[in-house]
Every structure is written in structure tokens, then in C-alpha cells.
Amino acid sequence: MVGVEGLGSTLTMLIALFATLAAIAGIVVLEGFFRDKLKELFSDSNYFIFFFLVSGYVLYSIGELSYYLTDVIFENQAPVGIADVYWTGGAIFILISFIALTINLFRLHFNSIKLTTMFFIGLALVISVLILLFGVFIDQEATFFSYFYPIASSLIVTFALSTILFSLQLEDFGADLKFFFLASCGILLGDILFSYVTTTGIDGLPGMISDLSYLFGYGLSLVAFIMLRLRMHRLTI
């Protein structure tokens, strides 16, 4: 039991570390967006999309660090905290950016098969999450955020599917966006299991998988930030 608790503490610390590194890397990318030369890489719509996307993941990362400091270090486990403000803002920013990206891609490269594929995969994902949440939490005292985070993450993954379906059309930044898509998948699984753990009080394996999923998500977002910044630098040389 001690070993499991020790592993859980280690994973939590690693999540905070990766989230901190991701936040720093994301801020570096955001700083680059304000340079005149880098602005030339993006059209007005793409500039909006990438700015909101990067800002969203930075807010996610800051939220994770805030959660670690308040809930783990200072043991101030309030139902709603500052981390929820960052996570909510991050989810909204990321969702807006992927919706805008999806609209832009279908406007320029409309394909009915891809639209149908995205619709049915997304619908199945969202319905599965809703059934899982309401099925598990029906007799539990779940908070608003226990529902909000998994539902928001499922919508993010749904619209982020456009990065896979239109990978060829995304050209230079396609690989970076795929990493953000995979990061969102990890965060979705983490959100589902985290909501399950916090609502039911059952930790153990679900809590460990949740931590590993978040570690995967923040680790990939860090990689995506680094790749994006290096690509931006290379294209401006």
C-alpha cells in the first residue's frame, strides 16, 4: 500500500513538473507570436487559431501547477479553486481554436466523407462520455466540474480530429497539431478518471491511470510547444 501511495505521489510530482515545463515552453511560443516577422507566417485566421490553442494549453498547464500547489503542497482541498479558473479558461480557448480550425479546413478543403467520419466518431465519443458520467455519478454528489471537464475534453478531441483527417493539408504545422490532438486524448482520459475518483472516492488503479494520462497529455503538449517554436524559428530564417 505504501508503495502504491509512493508511486502516486511521484506521478503527481512528475505531472506538476511536466506542466511547469509545458507552461514555460508555451509562454515562449506566445512571445514569438508577437514578433512582426513571425506574424508573417500566419494568415489572420491561422494566427487567431494558434494563439488561442497555445494560450489554452498554457492555461491548462498553469492550472495543473496551481492544483499541485494548493491541493497537494498546502492541502487546501476546496471544492472549487484557482486551478478550476485556469482549467476552464484553457478548455474554452482550446475548444474555440479547434472549432475555428475545423471550420477553416472544411471551408478550404470540403470533403463529405471526412465530415461524416468526424461527425459519427465525435458523436459516439461524446455520447459514450455522457453515458459513463451520468451512469457512474447518478447517485453521487458530483460537482459541476466533474461533468464539465470530461464533456469539454470530449468536444475538444472531437474537433481536434480535423488535424488527423486533414493532416496533408496542414503541411508544416500538421505534426505539431497532431501532438496537441494526442495530448488532448490523454487529458480526456485523465479527466474522466479524475472525475470518477473525486466523486466516488475510489482511488487505486483508476487514480493511477488518471495520473499517467495527465502525464502523457502534459508531456506531449511540452513536445508540441518545442516543435512549434523550432518550426517557427526555422521558417523565419
Short mmCIF file of C-alpha atoms in Angstrom, two decimals:
data_model
loop_
_atom_site.label_atom_id
_atom_site.label_comp_id
_atom_site.label_asym_id
_atom_site.label_seq_id
_atom_site.Cartn_x
_atom_site.Cartn_y
_atom_site.Cartn_z
CA MET A 1 0.00 0.00 0.00
CA VAL A 2 2.85 2.34 0.87
CA GLY A 3 4.44 1.55 -2.47
CA VAL A 4 1.25 2.46 -4.31
CA GLU A 5 0.93 5.72 -2.38
CA GLY A 6 4.57 6.49 -3.07
CA LEU A 7 4.08 5.87 -6.78
CA GLY A 8 1.01 8.11 -6.74
CA SER A 9 2.99 10.92 -5.10
CA THR A 10 5.78 10.51 -7.64
CA LEU A 11 3.34 10.65 -10.56
CA THR A 12 1.66 13.75 -9.12
CA MET A 13 5.04 15.46 -8.78
CA LEU A 14 6.01 14.49 -12.34
CA ILE A 15 2.72 15.85 -13.66
CA ALA A 16 3.42 19.17 -11.94
CA LEU A 17 6.95 19.19 -13.36
CA PHE A 18 5.83 18.50 -16.93
CA ALA A 19 3.01 21.03 -16.59
CA THR A 20 5.51 23.66 -15.41
CA LEU A 21 7.86 22.95 -18.31
CA ALA A 22 4.92 23.00 -20.73
CA ALA A 23 3.74 26.35 -19.36
CA ILE A 24 7.21 27.85 -19.78
CA ALA A 25 7.57 26.47 -23.31
CA GLY A 26 4.09 27.72 -24.19
CA ILE A 27 4.86 31.21 -22.93
CA VAL A 28 7.99 31.23 -25.10
CA VAL A 29 5.83 30.31 -28.11
CA LEU A 30 3.32 33.05 -27.23
CA GLU A 31 6.14 35.57 -27.00
CA GLY A 32 7.15 34.57 -30.51
CA PHE A 33 3.67 35.30 -31.84
CA PHE A 34 4.11 38.99 -31.05
CA ARG A 35 7.16 39.36 -33.27
CA ASP A 36 6.41 41.04 -36.58
CA LYS A 37 8.44 38.56 -38.61
CA LEU A 38 6.65 35.57 -37.11
CA LYS A 39 3.25 37.10 -37.79
CA GLU A 40 4.03 36.81 -41.48
CA LEU A 41 3.88 33.00 -41.15
CA PHE A 42 0.16 33.03 -40.42
CA SER A 43 -2.93 34.39 -42.07
CA ASP A 44 -5.25 36.32 -39.75
CA SER A 45 -7.43 33.24 -39.12
CA ASN A 46 -4.47 30.93 -38.50
CA TYR A 47 -2.88 33.48 -36.18
CA PHE A 48 -6.11 33.51 -34.15
CA ILE A 49 -6.29 29.70 -34.11
CA PHE A 50 -2.71 29.10 -32.98
CA PHE A 51 -2.76 31.93 -30.46
CA PHE A 52 -5.90 30.57 -28.79
CA LEU A 53 -4.61 26.99 -28.98
CA VAL A 54 -1.28 27.76 -27.34
CA SER A 55 -2.92 30.06 -24.78
CA GLY A 56 -5.36 27.29 -23.88
CA TYR A 57 -2.68 24.70 -23.22
CA VAL A 58 -0.66 27.25 -21.23
CA LEU A 59 -3.73 27.87 -19.05
CA TYR A 60 -4.18 24.10 -18.66
CA SER A 61 -0.57 23.77 -17.52
CA ILE A 62 -0.79 26.70 -15.09
CA GLY A 63 -3.99 25.20 -13.72
CA GLU A 64 -2.24 21.89 -13.10
CA LEU A 65 0.61 23.64 -11.29
CA SER A 66 -1.91 25.64 -9.23
CA TYR A 67 -3.71 22.42 -8.31
CA TYR A 68 -0.44 20.83 -7.17
CA LEU A 69 0.47 23.83 -5.02
CA THR A 70 -2.94 24.34 -3.40
CA ASP A 71 -4.23 20.77 -3.04
CA VAL A 72 -1.02 18.78 -2.63
CA ILE A 73 1.55 21.12 -1.08
CA PHE A 74 -0.72 23.35 1.03
CA GLU A 75 -3.50 20.73 1.36
CA ASN A 76 -6.22 23.32 0.72
CA GLN A 77 -8.72 20.97 -0.90
CA ALA A 78 -11.63 23.32 -1.60
CA PRO A 79 -14.46 22.17 -3.94
CA VAL A 80 -13.58 24.99 -6.34
CA GLY A 81 -10.16 26.61 -6.55
CA ILE A 82 -7.99 28.85 -8.70
CA ALA A 83 -6.98 25.78 -10.73
CA ASP A 84 -10.58 25.46 -11.93
CA VAL A 85 -10.43 29.01 -13.30
CA TYR A 86 -7.32 28.19 -15.34
CA TRP A 87 -8.63 24.80 -16.50
CA THR A 88 -12.00 26.24 -17.52
CA GLY A 89 -10.37 29.11 -19.41
CA GLY A 90 -7.95 26.69 -21.06
CA ALA A 91 -10.73 24.34 -22.15
CA ILE A 92 -12.71 27.21 -23.68
CA PHE A 93 -9.68 28.59 -25.53
CA ILE A 94 -8.67 25.18 -26.90
CA LEU A 95 -12.21 24.29 -27.93
CA ILE A 96 -12.64 27.62 -29.74
CA SER A 97 -9.33 27.17 -31.57
CA PHE A 98 -10.12 23.62 -32.77
CA ILE A 99 -13.65 24.63 -33.82
CA ALA A 100 -12.18 27.52 -35.82
CA LEU A 101 -9.53 25.22 -37.32
CA THR A 102 -12.18 22.66 -38.31
CA ILE A 103 -14.38 25.30 -39.94
CA ASN A 104 -11.39 26.73 -41.79
CA LEU A 105 -10.25 23.32 -43.06
CA PHE A 106 -13.69 22.28 -44.27
CA ARG A 107 -14.18 25.67 -45.90
CA LEU A 108 -10.97 25.31 -47.88
CA HIS A 109 -10.96 21.53 -48.44
CA PHE A 110 -14.54 20.33 -48.07
CA ASN A 111 -14.92 16.55 -48.10
CA SER A 112 -18.26 14.93 -47.26
CA ILE A 113 -16.64 11.62 -46.26
CA LYS A 114 -14.34 13.35 -43.77
CA LEU A 115 -17.24 15.39 -42.42
CA THR A 116 -19.34 12.25 -41.93
CA THR A 117 -16.43 10.40 -40.32
CA MET A 118 -15.74 13.24 -37.93
CA PHE A 119 -19.42 13.64 -37.06
CA PHE A 120 -20.04 9.99 -36.19
CA ILE A 121 -16.76 9.49 -34.31
CA GLY A 122 -17.34 12.68 -32.36
CA LEU A 123 -20.97 11.81 -31.65
CA ALA A 124 -20.03 8.34 -30.42
CA LEU A 125 -17.29 9.79 -28.21
CA VAL A 126 -19.48 12.47 -26.63
CA ILE A 127 -22.41 10.07 -26.08
CA SER A 128 -20.07 7.48 -24.52
CA VAL A 129 -18.67 10.07 -22.12
CA LEU A 130 -22.17 11.29 -21.19
CA ILE A 131 -23.43 7.75 -20.56
CA LEU A 132 -20.35 6.95 -18.49
CA LEU A 133 -20.62 10.14 -16.43
CA PHE A 134 -24.34 10.01 -15.74
CA GLY A 135 -24.22 6.26 -15.21
CA VAL A 136 -21.47 6.48 -12.58
CA PHE A 137 -22.50 9.73 -10.90
CA ILE A 138 -26.27 9.20 -10.83
CA ASP A 139 -26.32 8.50 -7.07
CA GLN A 140 -23.22 10.52 -6.21
CA GLU A 141 -22.78 14.13 -5.09
CA ALA A 142 -20.87 15.20 -8.19
CA THR A 143 -19.84 18.83 -8.69
CA PHE A 144 -20.38 20.85 -11.86
CA PHE A 145 -16.73 20.41 -12.82
CA SER A 146 -16.98 16.62 -12.53
CA TYR A 147 -19.20 16.81 -15.60
CA PHE A 148 -17.72 19.88 -17.28
CA TYR A 149 -14.11 18.74 -17.72
CA PRO A 150 -14.78 15.33 -19.37
CA ILE A 151 -17.52 16.78 -21.61
CA ALA A 152 -15.33 19.74 -22.64
CA SER A 153 -12.39 17.40 -23.31
CA SER A 154 -14.56 15.08 -25.42
CA LEU A 155 -15.66 18.06 -27.54
CA ILE A 156 -12.05 19.19 -27.89
CA VAL A 157 -10.96 15.73 -29.10
CA THR A 158 -13.94 15.64 -31.48
CA PHE A 159 -12.97 18.86 -33.25
CA ALA A 160 -9.25 18.09 -32.96
CA LEU A 161 -9.91 15.07 -35.19
CA SER A 162 -9.65 17.53 -38.07
CA THR A 163 -5.88 17.57 -37.52
CA ILE A 164 -5.82 13.85 -38.40
CA LEU A 165 -8.34 13.98 -41.23
CA PHE A 166 -6.61 16.95 -42.88
CA SER A 167 -3.02 16.11 -41.98
CA LEU A 168 -1.79 16.55 -45.57
CA GLN A 169 -3.44 19.95 -45.94
CA LEU A 170 -1.91 21.25 -42.71
CA GLU A 171 1.59 20.98 -44.22
CA ASP A 172 4.32 22.48 -41.99
CA PHE A 173 2.33 22.58 -38.76
CA GLY A 174 0.49 19.27 -39.18
CA ALA A 175 2.85 17.27 -36.96
CA ASP A 176 2.65 19.85 -34.16
CA LEU A 177 -1.14 19.82 -34.23
CA LYS A 178 -1.19 16.01 -34.11
CA PHE A 179 0.79 16.14 -30.87
CA PHE A 180 -1.78 18.57 -29.46
CA PHE A 181 -4.52 16.15 -30.54
CA LEU A 182 -2.82 13.24 -28.75
CA ALA A 183 -2.25 15.43 -25.69
CA SER A 184 -5.98 16.21 -25.65
CA CYS A 185 -6.77 12.47 -25.84
CA GLY A 186 -4.60 11.87 -22.78
CA ILE A 187 -6.22 14.73 -20.89
CA LEU A 188 -9.69 13.42 -21.81
CA LEU A 189 -8.97 10.02 -20.27
CA GLY A 190 -7.41 11.72 -17.27
CA ASP A 191 -10.47 13.95 -16.82
CA ILE A 192 -12.89 11.02 -16.95
CA LEU A 193 -10.98 9.01 -14.37
CA PHE A 194 -10.20 12.05 -12.20
CA SER A 195 -13.91 12.89 -12.04
CA TYR A 196 -14.62 9.26 -11.16
CA VAL A 197 -12.04 9.24 -8.37
CA THR A 198 -13.04 12.59 -6.84
CA THR A 199 -16.77 11.80 -7.00
CA THR A 200 -16.79 8.18 -5.82
CA GLY A 201 -13.75 8.35 -3.56
CA ILE A 202 -12.41 5.16 -5.17
CA ASP A 203 -8.74 5.70 -6.00
CA GLY A 204 -6.24 2.89 -6.62
CA LEU A 205 -5.91 1.82 -10.25
CA PRO A 206 -8.30 4.48 -11.68
CA GLY A 207 -6.31 7.21 -9.95
CA MET A 208 -3.02 5.82 -11.22
CA ILE A 209 -4.27 5.58 -14.81
CA SER A 210 -5.62 9.12 -14.50
CA ASP A 211 -2.20 10.38 -13.38
CA LEU A 212 -0.45 8.53 -16.21
CA SER A 213 -2.92 10.01 -18.70
CA TYR A 214 -2.28 13.54 -17.46
CA LEU A 215 1.46 12.90 -17.53
CA PHE A 216 1.10 11.73 -21.13
CA GLY A 217 -1.00 14.78 -22.00
CA TYR A 218 1.28 17.42 -20.50
CA GLY A 219 4.37 15.64 -21.77
CA LEU A 220 3.06 15.69 -25.34
CA SER A 221 1.94 19.31 -25.05
CA LEU A 222 5.50 20.16 -23.99
CA VAL A 223 6.85 18.33 -27.05
CA ALA A 224 4.30 20.12 -29.25
CA PHE A 225 5.35 23.52 -27.89
CA ILE A 226 9.02 22.80 -28.53
CA MET A 227 8.34 21.51 -32.04
CA LEU A 228 6.14 24.51 -32.84
CA ARG A 229 8.72 27.01 -31.61
CA LEU A 230 11.56 25.33 -33.52
CA ARG A 231 9.45 25.21 -36.67
CA MET A 232 8.55 28.89 -36.33
CA HIS A 233 12.23 29.74 -35.90
CA ARG A 234 13.27 27.66 -38.90
CA LEU A 235 10.62 29.18 -41.18
CA THR A 236 11.73 32.71 -40.35
CA ILE A 237 15.40 32.16 -41.14
#
